[in-house]
Amino acid sequence: MTQNELYYESDDDETTQQLGNFETDALVNTVTTITDLMRRCWGVAGANIISANLARQEGGLASSFNPTVPGEAAYALFAFIGINNFDNHVNALKDEIMILINDIASVLHEEVYRWGYEDSGQCNKNLGGAFLMVYKIGAVKEVIEKLEQAEAVIFSRRTTKLRRRRSRRSVAGTKRASAQIGSSTLTRTSANRMSGSHLDSIDLSSLPGMRAFTDRALLGLLKTFVGIHRDKTILEWNDDFRLGAGVGAASINLSFGMDAGWAVEGAVGSEYKIDATYLSPHVNMASRMMSATKQYGVHFLLSERVQKLLSENAKGTLRHLDTVTVKGSSVQQKIFTYDAKVRHDFFLYSRTESQADLDSERYSTSIWHTDQDLCAMRSHVSDEFIATFTHGRDEYLAGNWPKAIEILSQADNLMYESQMEEGYEMADVSYRNFNTSDDREELQDSGDGPCRNLIDYMKSRDGAAPK
């Protein structure tokens, strides 16, 4: 073989190798793109569906794709975020409503992903006028195993303590006590917790890191609230004459509802069309919390299950509004709000993306008292108001309605005076669900939505509590 022949043969080999590398790179890029699209379309709930199908085999080979695989029970935090006055916006903007929704989603998704613990925050559904955000804690089996491991440590310590205390009496008696505490209790606990009827009885707050996990989930929503009121693109929508019905500036606002608990994670549909989603009473509860914000005149409503998972600093910023029985349940539960109010100077506390990312990475519970955004949106809430409202609410719950009406009226006046001192625009009541024009005129002077809601409720029943 001549030297030229060797050269051309070597050149052909190199070309073949380059073509092979190119084909491999193209295949990897294609798979990566498809995976990214599936993640964006199906979200975190679709991950298990995809992995379950990849693991299914028939005759040693991967079986055909079957999206309707059985669901999996998981624990998570659920948040519904609704766009206020959405129907009016649709009628005003027509086809351009999609642009507004995507502008809002851009702010919401960014903050939820930024503040969610280790990327736990995911958007499960974009429903047009509402979004379902999910912060997955873990599969039910995994959570139960972690709790049982923690209990095993606790019981072993308790057993050791009993053994030391009773060693002088009877070694045999100590062993029997140890066996009873250690094995039978854990067995009963395991059996009970694996039962579907006891899923709600599991104390998620005992999971390591749960309070930081929940704090960060709520922080993402609070940062979203601030973000839509200083994002330049959304502020331009406020000046759109179509949204203001040609008579003034509009205001793009959101309502937030949260609950925590179990849900079945899986696919709903058929071989023709499926949706990866979460199904449970807790998802429905988050939706009801969001809807009830209009009734109470607030932007945020949190269930008692969420409140119990927060850090003490975070709990201190919430206000217990009422104790209610939700439709479909006989169990009473407290509902809470974070007293957020729209300010037109949120831009003063703007942070670059890198600064915001750094704030998230450096999270500590002190953020509830030091963060400029959080302090600004609650600047209208005074200690005197909280004490007065708490007194009035307790009288209301105790059935002393005439006294409750008197005290809650005082709290409402305190809130009005505080808002005047802070320089708020008194017409900022767009989140209220008014029924008549008279109601609108009566409440133009602002005040406190929860106070007026409770007062109206008691007055509608002639101020007499049910016996």
Coordinates of C-alpha atoms in Angstrom, one line a residue:
M1 CA 0.0 0.0 0.0
T2 CA 1.4 3.4 -1.0
Q3 CA 1.8 6.4 1.2
N4 CA -1.1 8.2 -0.5
E5 CA -3.4 5.2 0.0
L6 CA -2.5 5.1 3.8
Y7 CA -3.2 8.9 4.0
Y8 CA -6.6 8.6 2.3
E9 CA -7.6 5.6 4.4
S10 CA -6.7 7.4 7.6
D11 CA -8.6 10.4 6.4
D12 CA -11.7 8.3 5.8
D13 CA -11.5 6.8 9.3
E14 CA -11.3 10.2 10.8
T15 CA -14.3 11.4 8.8
T16 CA -16.3 8.3 9.8
Q17 CA -15.5 9.0 13.5
Q18 CA -16.5 12.6 13.2
L19 CA -19.8 11.6 11.6
G20 CA -20.4 9.1 14.4
N21 CA -19.7 11.7 17.0
F22 CA -22.0 14.1 15.2
E23 CA -24.8 11.5 15.2
T24 CA -24.3 10.8 18.9
D25 CA -24.4 14.5 19.8
A26 CA -27.5 15.0 17.7
L27 CA -29.2 12.1 19.4
V28 CA -28.2 13.4 22.9
N29 CA -29.5 16.9 22.0
T30 CA -32.7 15.5 20.7
V31 CA -33.3 13.3 23.8
T32 CA -32.5 16.3 26.0
T33 CA -34.9 18.5 24.1
I34 CA -37.7 16.0 24.3
T35 CA -37.0 15.4 28.0
D36 CA -37.1 19.2 28.6
L37 CA -40.4 19.6 26.7
M38 CA -42.0 16.7 28.7
R39 CA -40.8 18.2 31.9
R40 CA -42.3 21.6 31.0
C41 CA -45.5 20.0 29.7
W42 CA -46.1 17.5 32.5
G43 CA -44.2 19.0 35.4
V44 CA -43.1 17.1 38.4
A45 CA -46.2 14.9 38.4
G46 CA -45.2 13.5 35.0
A47 CA -41.7 12.4 36.1
N48 CA -43.1 9.3 37.8
I49 CA -45.3 8.5 34.8
I50 CA -42.3 8.6 32.5
S51 CA -40.0 6.6 34.8
A52 CA -42.6 4.0 35.5
N53 CA -43.1 3.5 31.7
L54 CA -39.3 3.2 31.1
A55 CA -39.1 0.6 33.8
R56 CA -41.9 -1.6 32.3
Q57 CA -40.7 -4.5 30.3
E58 CA -42.3 -7.4 28.4
G59 CA -40.2 -10.3 27.4
G60 CA -37.0 -8.5 28.5
L61 CA -37.8 -5.6 26.2
A62 CA -39.3 -2.2 26.9
S63 CA -43.0 -2.4 26.6
S64 CA -45.2 0.0 24.7
F65 CA -45.9 3.4 26.2
N66 CA -48.8 3.3 28.7
P67 CA -49.5 6.7 30.3
T68 CA -52.3 5.5 32.5
V69 CA -50.1 3.8 35.1
P70 CA -51.3 3.6 38.7
G71 CA -50.9 6.8 40.7
E72 CA -48.7 7.2 43.8
A73 CA -49.7 8.8 47.1
A74 CA -47.4 11.7 48.0
Y75 CA -47.3 14.5 50.6
A76 CA -46.9 18.1 49.4
L77 CA -47.8 21.7 49.9
F78 CA -50.4 22.9 47.4
A79 CA -50.9 26.5 46.3
F80 CA -53.6 27.9 44.0
I81 CA -52.9 31.4 42.6
G82 CA -55.8 33.1 40.8
I83 CA -55.8 36.2 38.6
N84 CA -58.4 38.7 40.0
N85 CA -61.1 39.9 37.6
F86 CA -59.9 37.4 35.0
D87 CA -63.2 37.2 33.1
N88 CA -63.2 41.0 32.7
H89 CA -59.6 40.8 31.5
V90 CA -60.5 38.2 28.9
N91 CA -63.4 40.2 27.6
A92 CA -61.3 43.3 27.4
L93 CA -58.1 41.9 25.9
K94 CA -59.6 39.0 23.7
D95 CA -56.7 37.1 22.1
E96 CA -54.1 39.2 23.9
I97 CA -55.1 37.7 27.2
M98 CA -52.5 35.0 26.5
I99 CA -49.7 37.6 26.6
L100 CA -50.9 38.9 30.0
I101 CA -51.2 35.3 31.4
N102 CA -47.6 34.5 30.3
D103 CA -46.3 37.8 31.7
I104 CA -47.8 36.9 35.1
A105 CA -46.6 33.3 34.8
S106 CA -43.1 34.5 34.1
V107 CA -42.9 36.3 37.5
L108 CA -44.8 33.6 39.4
H109 CA -42.7 30.7 38.1
E110 CA -39.4 32.4 38.6
E111 CA -40.1 33.2 42.3
V112 CA -41.6 29.8 43.0
Y113 CA -38.6 28.0 41.5
R114 CA -36.1 30.4 43.2
W115 CA -37.5 30.0 46.7
G116 CA -38.6 26.4 46.6
Y117 CA -36.3 24.2 48.7
E118 CA -33.9 22.4 46.3
D119 CA -36.1 23.0 43.3
S120 CA -39.2 21.5 45.1
G121 CA -41.5 24.2 43.8
Q122 CA -43.1 23.2 40.5
C123 CA -46.0 24.6 38.5
N124 CA -48.3 21.6 37.9
K125 CA -51.1 23.4 36.1
N126 CA -51.5 26.6 34.1
L127 CA -55.3 26.9 34.0
G128 CA -55.6 30.3 32.4
G129 CA -57.1 32.2 35.2
A130 CA -55.3 30.2 37.9
F131 CA -52.1 28.3 38.6
L132 CA -51.6 25.2 40.7
M133 CA -48.1 25.1 42.3
V134 CA -46.9 22.0 44.1
Y135 CA -44.1 21.6 46.6
K136 CA -43.5 17.9 46.8
I137 CA -42.4 16.6 50.2
G138 CA -42.1 13.0 49.2
A139 CA -43.9 9.8 48.6
V140 CA -46.1 8.6 51.5
K141 CA -44.1 5.4 52.0
E142 CA -40.8 7.5 52.1
V143 CA -42.3 9.9 54.7
I144 CA -43.6 7.1 56.9
E145 CA -40.3 5.4 56.8
K146 CA -38.5 8.6 57.9
L147 CA -41.0 9.1 60.7
E148 CA -40.6 5.6 61.9
Q149 CA -36.8 5.9 61.9
A150 CA -37.2 9.0 64.0
E151 CA -39.6 7.3 66.4
A152 CA -37.2 4.3 66.7
V153 CA -34.5 6.7 67.9
I154 CA -36.9 8.3 70.4
F155 CA -38.2 5.0 71.8
S156 CA -34.6 3.6 72.1
R157 CA -33.6 6.6 74.1
R158 CA -36.7 6.3 76.3
T159 CA -36.0 2.6 76.7
T160 CA -32.5 3.4 77.8
K161 CA -33.8 5.9 80.3
L162 CA -36.2 3.3 81.8
R163 CA -33.5 0.7 82.0
R164 CA -31.3 2.9 84.0
R165 CA -34.1 4.0 86.3
R166 CA -35.4 0.5 87.0
S167 CA -32.1 -1.4 87.0
R168 CA -32.0 -1.6 90.7
R169 CA -35.5 -3.2 90.8
S170 CA -35.6 -5.8 88.2
V171 CA -33.5 -6.4 85.1
A172 CA -36.1 -8.8 83.7
G173 CA -38.9 -6.3 84.3
T174 CA -36.9 -3.7 82.4
K175 CA -36.4 -5.9 79.4
R176 CA -40.2 -6.6 79.2
A177 CA -40.9 -2.9 79.4
S178 CA -38.3 -2.2 76.7
A179 CA -39.7 -4.8 74.4
Q180 CA -43.2 -3.4 74.9
I181 CA -42.2 0.1 74.2
G182 CA -39.9 -0.6 71.3
S183 CA -41.6 -3.2 69.2
S184 CA -45.3 -3.2 69.8
T185 CA -45.7 0.5 69.6
L186 CA -43.7 0.8 66.3
T187 CA -45.7 -2.1 64.9
R188 CA -49.1 -0.5 65.7
T189 CA -47.8 2.9 64.4
S190 CA -46.6 1.4 61.1
A191 CA -49.9 -0.5 60.6
N192 CA -52.0 2.6 61.3
R193 CA -50.0 5.0 59.2
M194 CA -50.0 2.7 56.2
S195 CA -53.8 2.8 56.3
G196 CA -55.3 5.4 53.9
S197 CA -57.7 6.6 56.6
H198 CA -54.8 7.8 58.7
L199 CA -52.9 9.7 56.1
D200 CA -54.0 13.0 57.5
S201 CA -53.0 12.1 61.0
I202 CA -49.3 12.1 60.2
D203 CA -47.4 15.0 61.8
L204 CA -45.3 16.4 58.9
S205 CA -43.8 19.1 61.1
S206 CA -41.6 16.4 62.8
L207 CA -39.8 15.8 59.4
P208 CA -36.3 17.3 59.4
G209 CA -36.1 20.6 57.6
M210 CA -39.9 20.8 57.2
R211 CA -40.2 24.3 58.7
A212 CA -37.6 25.8 56.3
F213 CA -39.3 23.9 53.4
T214 CA -42.7 25.5 54.2
D215 CA -41.2 28.9 54.9
R216 CA -39.5 29.0 51.5
A217 CA -42.7 27.9 49.8
L218 CA -44.7 30.8 51.3
L219 CA -41.8 33.2 50.6
G220 CA -42.0 32.4 46.9
L221 CA -45.6 33.4 46.9
L222 CA -45.0 36.6 48.8
K223 CA -42.2 37.5 46.5
T224 CA -44.5 36.9 43.6
F225 CA -47.1 39.3 45.1
V226 CA -44.4 42.0 45.3
G227 CA -43.0 41.1 41.9
I228 CA -46.2 41.6 39.9
H229 CA -46.4 45.1 41.4
R230 CA -42.9 46.2 40.4
D231 CA -42.4 44.2 37.2
K232 CA -42.2 46.8 34.4
T233 CA -44.1 44.6 31.9
I234 CA -47.0 44.0 34.2
L235 CA -47.1 47.7 35.3
E236 CA -47.6 48.6 31.7
W237 CA -50.7 46.4 31.6
N238 CA -52.1 48.5 34.5
D239 CA -52.1 51.5 32.1
D240 CA -53.9 49.7 29.4
F241 CA -57.2 51.6 28.8
R242 CA -59.0 48.4 27.9
L243 CA -58.5 46.9 31.4
G244 CA -59.5 50.2 33.0
A245 CA -62.7 50.2 31.0
G246 CA -61.6 53.6 29.6
V247 CA -62.2 55.4 32.9
G248 CA -58.9 54.9 34.8
A249 CA -55.9 52.8 35.5
A250 CA -56.4 49.1 36.2
S251 CA -54.5 46.9 38.7
I252 CA -53.3 43.4 38.0
N253 CA -53.7 41.5 41.3
L254 CA -53.5 37.9 42.4
S255 CA -55.1 35.8 45.1
F256 CA -53.3 33.0 46.9
G257 CA -54.6 29.9 48.7
M258 CA -52.5 27.2 50.4
D259 CA -53.0 23.8 52.0
A260 CA -50.8 20.9 52.9
G261 CA -51.4 17.1 53.0
W262 CA -51.5 14.0 50.8
A263 CA -52.5 13.6 47.2
V264 CA -52.5 11.0 44.5
E265 CA -49.9 11.8 41.9
G266 CA -50.5 10.4 38.5
A267 CA -52.2 10.6 35.1
V268 CA -55.8 11.3 34.3
G269 CA -57.2 10.5 30.9
S270 CA -56.9 7.9 28.2
E271 CA -54.4 6.8 25.5
Y272 CA -55.6 9.8 23.5
K273 CA -55.0 12.5 26.0
I274 CA -53.7 12.6 29.5
D275 CA -52.9 15.2 32.2
A276 CA -50.4 14.6 34.9
T277 CA -51.8 16.0 38.1
Y278 CA -52.5 15.7 41.8
L279 CA -55.9 14.6 43.2
S280 CA -57.0 15.0 46.8
P281 CA -59.1 17.0 49.2
H282 CA -56.1 19.1 50.0
V283 CA -55.8 20.3 46.4
N284 CA -59.4 21.2 46.5
M285 CA -58.9 23.0 49.9
A286 CA -56.1 25.1 48.4
S287 CA -58.5 26.1 45.7
R288 CA -61.2 27.0 48.2
M289 CA -58.7 29.1 50.2
M290 CA -57.9 31.0 47.1
S291 CA -61.6 31.6 46.4
A292 CA -62.3 32.7 50.0
T293 CA -59.8 35.5 49.8
K294 CA -62.5 37.5 48.1
Q295 CA -64.9 36.9 50.9
Y296 CA -62.5 38.0 53.6
G297 CA -61.0 40.8 51.5
V298 CA -57.4 39.6 51.7
H299 CA -54.8 38.5 49.2
F300 CA -53.6 35.4 51.1
L301 CA -55.4 32.6 52.9
L302 CA -53.6 29.6 54.5
S303 CA -55.0 26.6 56.1
E304 CA -54.2 25.5 59.7
R305 CA -52.2 22.6 58.3
V306 CA -49.8 25.0 56.5
Q307 CA -49.5 27.3 59.5
K308 CA -48.4 24.4 61.7
L309 CA -45.5 23.6 59.4
L310 CA -44.0 27.1 59.4
S311 CA -41.2 28.4 61.6
E312 CA -42.1 30.4 64.7
N313 CA -40.9 33.6 63.1
A314 CA -43.2 33.0 60.1
K315 CA -46.1 32.1 62.3
G316 CA -45.7 35.4 64.1
T317 CA -46.4 37.3 60.8
L318 CA -49.8 35.5 60.2
R319 CA -53.2 36.6 61.5
H320 CA -55.8 34.0 62.6
L321 CA -58.9 35.3 60.9
D322 CA -61.6 32.8 61.6
T323 CA -62.3 29.2 62.6
V324 CA -64.5 27.5 60.0
T325 CA -66.0 24.2 58.9
V326 CA -65.3 23.6 55.2
K327 CA -68.0 22.1 53.0
G328 CA -67.6 18.3 52.9
S329 CA -65.9 18.1 56.2
S330 CA -67.1 18.2 59.8
V331 CA -63.7 19.2 61.2
Q332 CA -63.2 22.8 62.3
Q333 CA -60.0 24.5 61.3
K334 CA -58.4 27.9 61.7
I335 CA -57.6 30.0 58.6
F336 CA -54.8 32.5 58.5
T337 CA -53.7 35.4 56.3
Y338 CA -50.5 37.3 55.7
D339 CA -51.5 40.9 55.7
A340 CA -50.0 41.9 52.4
K341 CA -51.0 45.2 50.9
V342 CA -50.1 46.7 47.5
R343 CA -47.6 49.5 47.6
H344 CA -46.6 51.7 44.7
D345 CA -43.0 52.1 45.9
F346 CA -42.0 48.4 45.8
F347 CA -39.6 49.4 43.1
L348 CA -37.5 51.0 45.8
Y349 CA -36.6 47.5 47.1
S350 CA -35.8 46.0 43.7
R351 CA -33.0 43.4 43.5
T352 CA -31.1 42.0 40.6
E353 CA -31.6 38.4 39.7
S354 CA -28.2 37.5 41.2
Q355 CA -29.0 39.4 44.4
A356 CA -32.4 37.6 44.6
D357 CA -30.8 34.3 44.1
L358 CA -28.3 35.1 46.8
D359 CA -31.1 36.1 49.2
S360 CA -32.7 32.7 48.6
E361 CA -29.4 30.8 49.2
R362 CA -28.8 32.6 52.4
Y363 CA -32.3 32.0 53.8
S364 CA -32.7 32.0 57.6
T365 CA -35.8 32.5 59.7
S366 CA -34.7 36.1 60.5
I367 CA -35.8 37.0 57.0
W368 CA -39.4 37.5 58.2
H369 CA -38.3 40.5 60.2
T370 CA -35.4 41.9 58.0
D371 CA -36.5 41.5 54.4
Q372 CA -37.4 44.9 52.9
D373 CA -40.2 43.5 50.8
L374 CA -41.9 41.7 53.7
C375 CA -41.6 44.6 56.0
A376 CA -43.0 47.0 53.4
M377 CA -46.1 45.0 52.6
R378 CA -47.0 44.7 56.3
S379 CA -46.0 48.3 57.3
H380 CA -49.7 49.2 57.8
V381 CA -50.2 46.5 60.5
S382 CA -49.7 47.8 64.0
D383 CA -49.5 45.9 67.3
E384 CA -52.5 47.8 68.6
F385 CA -54.6 46.7 65.6
I386 CA -53.6 43.0 66.0
A387 CA -54.4 43.0 69.7
T388 CA -57.8 44.7 69.1
F389 CA -58.7 42.3 66.2
T390 CA -57.7 39.3 68.2
H391 CA -59.9 40.4 71.1
G392 CA -62.9 41.0 68.7
R393 CA -62.3 37.7 66.9
D394 CA -62.2 35.8 70.2
E395 CA -65.5 37.4 71.3
Y396 CA -67.0 36.4 67.9
L397 CA -65.9 32.8 68.2
A398 CA -67.2 32.7 71.8
G399 CA -70.6 33.8 70.7
N400 CA -70.5 37.3 72.2
W401 CA -71.5 38.9 69.0
P402 CA -72.7 42.4 70.2
K403 CA -69.3 42.8 71.9
A404 CA -67.5 41.4 68.9
I405 CA -69.1 43.9 66.6
E406 CA -68.1 46.8 68.8
I407 CA -64.5 45.6 69.1
L408 CA -64.0 44.7 65.4
S409 CA -65.4 48.1 64.4
Q410 CA -62.6 49.6 66.5
A411 CA -60.1 47.4 64.8
D412 CA -61.4 48.4 61.4
N413 CA -61.0 52.1 62.3
L414 CA -57.5 51.5 63.5
M415 CA -56.6 49.9 60.2
Y416 CA -58.1 52.8 58.3
E417 CA -56.1 55.3 60.3
S418 CA -52.9 53.3 59.9
Q419 CA -53.4 53.1 56.1
M420 CA -54.0 56.9 56.0
E421 CA -50.7 57.5 57.9
E422 CA -48.8 55.1 55.6
G423 CA -50.2 57.1 52.6
Y424 CA -52.0 54.2 50.9
E425 CA -54.6 54.9 48.3
M426 CA -58.0 54.3 49.9
A427 CA -59.4 53.1 46.6
D428 CA -57.2 50.0 46.6
V429 CA -60.0 47.5 47.3
S430 CA -60.0 45.7 44.0
Y431 CA -59.7 42.4 45.7
R432 CA -63.1 42.8 47.4
N433 CA -66.0 40.8 45.9
F434 CA -68.6 43.6 45.9
N435 CA -72.2 42.7 45.1
T436 CA -73.7 46.1 44.4
S437 CA -72.6 49.6 43.6
D438 CA -73.7 50.7 47.1
D439 CA -71.3 48.1 48.6
R440 CA -68.5 49.6 46.5
E441 CA -69.2 53.1 47.6
E442 CA -69.5 52.0 51.3
L443 CA -66.1 50.3 51.2
Q444 CA -64.2 52.8 49.1
D445 CA -62.6 54.1 52.3
S446 CA -60.8 50.8 52.7
G447 CA -60.2 49.6 56.3
D448 CA -59.8 45.9 57.1
G449 CA -61.5 43.3 55.0
P450 CA -61.7 40.5 57.6
C451 CA -63.2 42.9 60.2
R452 CA -65.9 44.0 57.9
N453 CA -66.6 40.5 56.7
L454 CA -67.1 39.2 60.2
I455 CA -69.2 42.3 61.2
D456 CA -71.4 41.9 58.1
Y457 CA -71.9 38.2 58.8
M458 CA -73.0 38.9 62.4
K459 CA -75.3 41.8 61.4
S460 CA -76.9 39.6 58.8
R461 CA -78.0 37.4 61.6
D462 CA -79.2 40.3 63.8
G463 CA -76.1 40.0 65.9
A464 CA -77.3 36.8 67.6
A465 CA -74.9 33.9 67.6
P466 CA -76.4 30.4 66.9
K467 CA -77.0 28.3 70.0

